[in-house]
């Protein structure tokens, strides 16, 4: 069902020096599947993260924030990440917090780390107690399984309703030094990240100072995971984590002003965008991949607001599913997006290269067959020109199909 | 497919003195169906309306606002309403405005009224030119067909993707005088009214002064059509019109302070709520009717915001379609609704009488089979207690089914 999802060769995912990954089958929700991942980092790595703004954030999100704060206040660096699928540990109250802390404590005991040096993540069904004993029992196997080359297995381990594992990797040259980047992501439904996607982990071997890495994480999230939507539902567990292992020969990056920072930022953004787009391509029931660009806005926020209104509209999404150029639905979405001083008479709408609406009305030269031709494609660009400024924003989304309803009506069955 | 939709007896829809209705088959979009409605009002009626906040509002909405403003500035009273289905005349720019004005001009010529005394309405596909010549050609038949008893036919005439005509009627005693109320509505998709639903017309025979009627329209819309959502898409054409024909023996209501105003307000609100709920019961593909009540908020706005987040969530709606008590999705929606200072540890969640979540976490006594029992019903109450104030709000919505996707993927075919 996925839309032009690239074939991912496990051998093309580069190990990142200083990072190992190991998985286990812990029977969190279902037997005989990888559902527990431990990522270990050598000493000296820096780690930054952005997390969901959902007020019902999961217990592990709260603990991640605490542990990263402790590092910023001078605590020992993060040395391990532990991720379970099958259970989100969200909406679980105090018992949920206790289960997350118990997980960190157990991994600390097994590795000789402090619990504060561990970041916990969960994804799966909300409002059900985390089977913490099974999780703890799986940790030794995940530790025994640690390998630098396990990125593809790690991507498989964190899947829930995903039909395909999501990973991206590249090497770049910065100031004559090779920097290696690898990342994985997961998510297919409950996707409208508001700081980050459900889960995304991206490591590279350059050394980056903590405050710089914090800024980089925000910069990258805003240009990747925060630009996608599948169903407009912001998850309770969204987490995006950047890991700088520091093993590259490139001198440490300590300022956002350096050319090395700019080069690294662009490489990280490219990998993160690919990971984010893979989530949309594997969106629940997706048959089309749409790139919505809103240009000519007064500011980026209003461009994003309009892009999301289009990307969330069930009517727009079902029309794309049907390849039906019922494009008035896009105008309706622009109109209700909440930009209250919008002058619709300045608005142009393109579908790929076809000018559908001009100055707020139907383009007299628009022919239904031109719209139809574009709608039949599996990758479609929607371009909205607001004509009131220089700002722009891009949102990536997919259509809404019968299959989406089937998947979400049956998810727990 | 409609959910517990009441059987409507055409004979139980009372005529409202001073109001006649007539329909025609004008071939606006498809042949052999009622698609043109003219409502005529005797002299002395007052009329008020609330309209969509969509910036891409349809040409007839713009003209309605103009004509109602003219009345408020001392112009002649509204004497006729003309409604076409099959074409929304939205996203049509200047030619759309000209088509609407031409419609009013032609009806004025045929009736001897001024064009300003006529309110035009359109509903149907957006971004397509209104076939104004066919519309004008149908007007004489709609005028020849005028009858006080044509409320049921009128409800049929304004249907688009509606599967059933929507009407409600009652007689009430106010200060010893009988007041008769009848109304019709339409809409099944693109429903998240933001001032009103797609189309709702409600007439009664009491006399009400213009400023009082304006206030009454807003009061009623906020408690009826502005409390429903099917897919979160606010239409370009939403219009809700109140007509006070003034033929009842009840003395004219000239102040909102009188007991007669309060009695009339409650009767009008009851009819409007029924008309609004009928839209949800006939929601595209609906199999369940959900009443979402959010209580204990700091203000009504935040209660509505949370209610709408739940009511719009595709994940919540598909879970209800499947009768799957995957109720963590409701907590997730509460969490991302945008109430940024929400303390989730105070929140309780009920499904009918079942306490699902308590103090922000799963109620230890909650059993899945209790949730399952409620989820299998066709009418379900979701009750959220915020525990931070005294405000409350209610939203009515339906589930998201395969049939919704089919209807909206095929709408124009």
Coordinates of C-alpha atoms in Angstrom, one line a residue, chain B residues 14 170-181 204-205 248 250 263-264 266-268 270-271:
Chain B
X14 CA -47.1 22.7 10.5
X170 CA -43.8 22.3 16.8
X171 CA -46.4 24.5 18.4
X172 CA -45.9 26.2 21.7
X173 CA -48.0 28.4 24.0
X174 CA -46.5 31.7 24.9
X175 CA -48.4 34.1 27.2
X176 CA -51.6 32.2 26.1
X177 CA -50.9 32.6 22.4
X178 CA -50.0 29.8 20.1
X179 CA -46.7 30.1 18.2
X180 CA -46.0 27.7 15.4
X181 CA -42.4 26.9 14.4
X204 CA -42.2 30.9 13.2
X205 CA -45.2 33.2 13.3
X248 CA -49.3 35.0 15.5
X250 CA -48.7 37.1 20.4
X263 CA -40.1 31.1 25.9
X264 CA -39.6 31.7 22.2
X266 CA -36.2 28.0 24.2
X267 CA -38.6 26.8 21.6
X268 CA -36.5 28.0 18.7
X270 CA -35.2 23.1 20.6
X271 CA -36.2 23.0 17.0

